[in-house]
């Protein structure tokens, strides 16, 4: 997954504390619903995408009628397949239409409009699937994949994208089932105290960033540092562990919950 954290796209802070949700029935797919330039899909124009996410957040924060806490979506996917962290996992969305709908499903928005760029690229469809899988593994999302219009009177997510949702939201290039995801085995509690330098540390750090538990000023990287320990401590608190188990040193149960992809 080509993941872009809130820090990386320079998100503004939320206006109010975001509501924690343990799990959802699934994910609802959205589009912007306004004009999106067709030229945005060109490879050289990916540099515009982070700015577009910032603009979307600014417009939501300025919407006095809705009084949004933050960007309404849990994630946004650009035409180049990058997944931009919005509210993130375990955060109630503000995009589905009502409080009950917002609690039932996460919201993932594609950078598509009702004019200009209206048909998703293959890279974008891959990114949407990546966002769905991320919310399943990191946010407790269920198996349902729906469109915004399912349960709320709206044209969102537009005809082309909704047709993809109705087909079961397949990845481009075939409908072969994906193999079960493999996770990195726990390297042992003592291993982390040896000041390791390993790709496992980088992979762990990226998962901590995806979980919203980053204490990194830069990175993460392969060398275990105090920032890794501080980030893991945040994850332990997120899991609701007792204070004596929130020391920043990974344990086997906590490691299993983090689900570090197998290298």
Coordinates of C-alpha atoms in Angstrom, one line a residue:
X1 CA 0.0 0.0 0.0
X2 CA 1.3 3.5 -0.9
X3 CA 0.2 5.1 2.4
X4 CA 0.5 8.8 3.1
X5 CA 0.1 9.7 6.8
X6 CA -1.6 12.8 8.0
X7 CA 1.9 14.2 9.0
X8 CA 3.2 13.5 5.5
X9 CA 0.4 15.4 3.8
X10 CA 0.5 18.1 6.5
X11 CA -3.0 17.8 7.9
X12 CA -4.4 20.4 10.1
X13 CA -5.4 19.3 13.7
X14 CA -9.0 18.2 14.2
X15 CA -11.3 20.9 15.6
X16 CA -12.9 18.5 18.1
X17 CA -11.9 15.1 19.4
X18 CA -12.8 12.4 16.9
X19 CA -15.2 9.7 18.1
X20 CA -13.6 6.3 18.6
X21 CA -15.3 3.3 17.0
X22 CA -14.2 -0.3 17.7
X23 CA -15.4 -1.7 14.4
X24 CA -17.8 -1.2 11.5
X25 CA -19.9 -3.4 9.2
X26 CA -17.6 -2.4 6.3
X27 CA -16.6 0.5 4.1
X28 CA -18.6 2.9 1.9
X29 CA -17.0 4.4 -1.2
X30 CA -17.4 8.1 -2.1
X31 CA -16.3 10.5 -4.7
X32 CA -15.7 14.3 -4.5
X33 CA -18.8 15.0 -6.5
X34 CA -17.5 18.3 -7.9
X35 CA -15.3 19.0 -10.9
X36 CA -11.9 17.2 -10.8
X37 CA -9.5 18.0 -13.6
X38 CA -8.9 15.0 -15.9
X39 CA -5.2 16.1 -16.1
X40 CA -4.8 15.1 -12.4
X41 CA -4.4 11.5 -13.5
X42 CA -1.3 12.2 -15.5
X43 CA 1.8 10.7 -13.7
X44 CA 3.6 14.1 -13.6
X45 CA 0.7 15.7 -11.7
X46 CA 0.8 13.4 -8.7
X47 CA 2.6 16.3 -6.9
X48 CA -0.8 18.1 -6.8
X49 CA -2.6 15.3 -4.9
X50 CA -1.4 16.2 -1.3
X51 CA -2.5 19.8 -1.9
X52 CA -5.9 18.6 -3.1
X53 CA -6.3 16.6 0.2
X54 CA -5.3 19.7 2.2
X55 CA -7.9 21.8 0.2
X56 CA -10.6 19.2 0.9
X57 CA -9.8 19.3 4.6
X58 CA -9.9 23.1 4.6
X59 CA -13.3 23.1 2.8
X60 CA -14.7 20.6 5.4
X61 CA -13.4 22.6 8.3
X62 CA -14.9 25.8 6.9
X63 CA -18.3 24.2 6.4
X64 CA -20.3 25.8 9.2
X65 CA -23.6 24.0 8.3
X66 CA -22.0 20.5 8.8
X67 CA -19.6 21.7 11.6
X68 CA -17.2 18.9 10.7
X69 CA -14.5 17.9 13.3
X70 CA -12.0 17.2 10.5
X71 CA -11.9 15.9 6.9
X72 CA -15.0 13.8 6.7
X73 CA -13.4 10.7 5.2
X74 CA -11.3 8.0 6.8
X75 CA -9.1 7.9 3.7
X76 CA -8.8 9.5 0.3
X77 CA -7.3 7.7 -2.8
X78 CA -5.7 9.7 -5.6
X79 CA -5.7 8.6 -9.3
X80 CA -2.1 7.3 -8.8
X81 CA -3.1 4.8 -6.2
X82 CA -1.8 6.6 -3.0
X83 CA -3.9 6.2 0.1
X84 CA -4.1 9.4 2.1
X85 CA -4.9 9.0 5.8
X86 CA -8.0 11.1 6.6
X87 CA -9.6 10.6 10.0
X88 CA -8.0 7.2 10.0
X89 CA -8.9 3.8 11.5
X90 CA -11.1 3.5 14.5
X91 CA -12.5 7.0 13.9
X92 CA -16.2 7.6 13.2
X93 CA -16.6 9.2 9.7
X94 CA -18.6 12.3 9.0
X95 CA -19.4 11.5 5.4
X96 CA -22.1 8.9 5.2
X97 CA -25.1 11.1 5.8
X98 CA -26.4 10.5 9.3
X99 CA -25.0 9.6 12.7
X100 CA -26.2 6.0 12.4
X101 CA -24.7 5.6 8.9
X102 CA -21.5 7.2 10.0
X103 CA -21.2 4.5 12.8
X104 CA -22.0 1.6 10.5
X105 CA -19.4 2.1 7.9
X106 CA -16.0 3.8 7.3
X107 CA -15.9 6.2 4.4
X108 CA -13.2 6.1 1.6
X109 CA -13.2 8.8 -1.0
X110 CA -11.8 8.6 -4.5
X111 CA -10.4 11.7 -6.2
X112 CA -13.1 11.6 -8.8
X113 CA -15.7 14.2 -9.8
X114 CA -19.0 14.6 -11.6
X115 CA -17.1 16.3 -14.5
X116 CA -13.5 16.0 -15.7
X117 CA -12.0 12.9 -14.1
X118 CA -15.1 10.7 -13.6
X119 CA -13.7 7.2 -14.3
X120 CA -11.3 5.6 -11.8
X121 CA -7.8 4.6 -13.0
X122 CA -6.6 1.0 -12.4
X123 CA -4.1 2.4 -9.9
X124 CA -6.9 4.2 -8.1
X125 CA -9.0 1.0 -7.9
X126 CA -6.0 -0.8 -6.5
X127 CA -5.6 2.0 -4.0
X128 CA -9.2 1.8 -3.0
X129 CA -8.8 -1.9 -2.3
X130 CA -5.7 -1.2 -0.3
X131 CA -7.6 1.3 1.8
X132 CA -10.4 -1.2 2.4
X133 CA -7.9 -3.9 3.4
X134 CA -6.1 -1.4 5.7
X135 CA -9.4 -0.5 7.4
X136 CA -10.2 -4.2 7.8
X137 CA -6.8 -5.1 9.4
X138 CA -6.3 -1.9 11.3
X139 CA -9.8 -0.6 12.0
X140 CA -12.0 -3.7 12.4
X141 CA -14.0 -3.0 9.2
X142 CA -16.4 -5.8 8.2
X143 CA -16.8 -7.4 4.8
X144 CA -19.4 -5.0 3.4
X145 CA -18.4 -2.7 0.5
X146 CA -21.1 -0.2 -0.4
X147 CA -21.5 3.0 -2.2
X148 CA -22.5 6.3 -0.4
X149 CA -25.9 6.1 -2.2
X150 CA -26.7 2.8 -0.5
X151 CA -28.9 4.0 2.3
X152 CA -28.6 7.8 1.6
X153 CA -30.2 9.8 -1.3
X154 CA -27.2 10.9 -3.3
X155 CA -25.5 10.4 -6.7
X156 CA -22.2 9.6 -4.9
X157 CA -19.9 7.8 -5.8
X158 CA -20.9 8.4 -9.4
X159 CA -21.9 5.9 -12.1
X160 CA -18.5 4.4 -13.1
X161 CA -17.3 4.0 -9.5
X162 CA -20.6 2.7 -8.2
X163 CA -20.6 0.1 -11.0
X164 CA -17.3 -1.1 -9.7
X165 CA -18.7 -1.4 -6.2
X166 CA -21.7 -3.4 -7.5
X167 CA -19.2 -5.8 -9.1
X168 CA -17.8 -6.5 -5.7
X169 CA -15.0 -4.0 -5.9
X170 CA -12.5 -6.3 -7.6
X171 CA -8.8 -5.4 -8.1
X172 CA -8.0 -4.6 -11.8
X173 CA -6.6 -7.4 -13.9
X174 CA -8.6 -10.3 -12.9
X175 CA -10.7 -11.8 -10.1
X176 CA -8.3 -14.4 -8.8
X177 CA -8.6 -14.7 -5.0
X178 CA -5.8 -13.0 -3.0
X179 CA -3.7 -15.4 -1.0
X180 CA -4.0 -15.1 2.8
X181 CA -1.9 -12.2 4.1
X182 CA 1.2 -13.3 5.9
X183 CA 2.6 -11.5 9.0
X184 CA 6.1 -11.2 10.4
X185 CA 6.6 -13.6 13.3
X186 CA 7.4 -12.1 16.7
X187 CA 11.2 -11.8 16.9
X188 CA 11.2 -12.1 20.7
X189 CA 11.0 -9.5 23.5
X190 CA 14.8 -9.6 24.1
X191 CA 15.5 -8.9 20.5
X192 CA 14.3 -5.3 20.7
X193 CA 16.6 -4.5 23.6
X194 CA 19.7 -5.4 21.5
X195 CA 19.4 -2.1 19.6
X196 CA 18.6 -4.0 16.4
X197 CA 19.1 -2.7 12.9
X198 CA 16.7 -4.6 10.6
X199 CA 14.0 -4.2 7.9
X200 CA 11.6 -5.6 10.5
X201 CA 12.0 -2.4 12.5
X202 CA 11.1 -0.3 9.4
X203 CA 8.1 -2.5 8.7
X204 CA 7.0 -2.2 12.3
X205 CA 7.4 1.6 12.2
X206 CA 5.3 1.9 9.1
X207 CA 2.5 -0.1 10.7
X208 CA 2.7 2.1 13.8
X209 CA 2.3 5.2 11.5
X210 CA -0.7 3.6 9.8
X211 CA -2.2 3.0 13.2
X212 CA -1.9 6.7 14.1
X213 CA 0.8 5.9 16.8
X214 CA 3.7 7.8 15.3
X215 CA 6.3 9.5 17.5
X216 CA 8.7 9.9 14.7
X217 CA 10.2 13.2 13.7
X218 CA 11.5 11.5 10.6
X219 CA 11.5 7.9 9.3
X220 CA 10.7 5.2 10.4
X221 CA 14.0 3.5 9.5
X222 CA 15.7 0.2 10.1
X223 CA 17.6 1.3 13.2
X224 CA 15.7 0.8 16.5
X225 CA 15.6 4.1 18.3
X226 CA 13.8 5.8 21.2
X227 CA 11.2 7.0 18.6
X228 CA 10.3 3.4 17.8
X229 CA 9.8 2.7 21.5
X230 CA 7.7 5.8 22.0
X231 CA 5.6 4.9 19.0
X232 CA 5.0 1.4 20.2
X233 CA 4.1 2.7 23.7
X234 CA 1.4 4.8 21.9
X235 CA 0.1 1.6 20.3
X236 CA 0.1 -0.2 23.6
X237 CA -2.1 2.6 25.0
X238 CA -4.3 2.4 22.0
X239 CA -4.9 -1.3 22.7
X240 CA -6.0 -0.3 26.2
X241 CA -3.3 -2.3 27.9
X242 CA -2.6 -1.8 31.6
X243 CA 0.1 0.8 32.5
X244 CA 2.6 -1.9 33.4
X245 CA 2.3 -3.3 29.8
X246 CA 2.8 0.1 28.2
X247 CA 6.6 0.4 28.4
X248 CA 7.3 0.6 24.6
X249 CA 8.8 -2.9 24.5
X250 CA 6.8 -5.2 22.2
X251 CA 5.2 -8.3 23.6
X252 CA 3.9 -11.3 21.5
X253 CA 0.2 -10.4 21.9
X254 CA 0.8 -6.7 21.0
X255 CA 3.0 -7.7 18.1
X256 CA 0.2 -10.0 16.7
X257 CA -2.3 -7.1 17.0
X258 CA 0.0 -4.8 15.0
X259 CA 0.1 -7.2 12.1
X260 CA 3.4 -6.4 10.6
X261 CA 3.5 -7.6 7.0
X262 CA 5.9 -10.5 6.4
X263 CA 9.1 -9.4 4.6

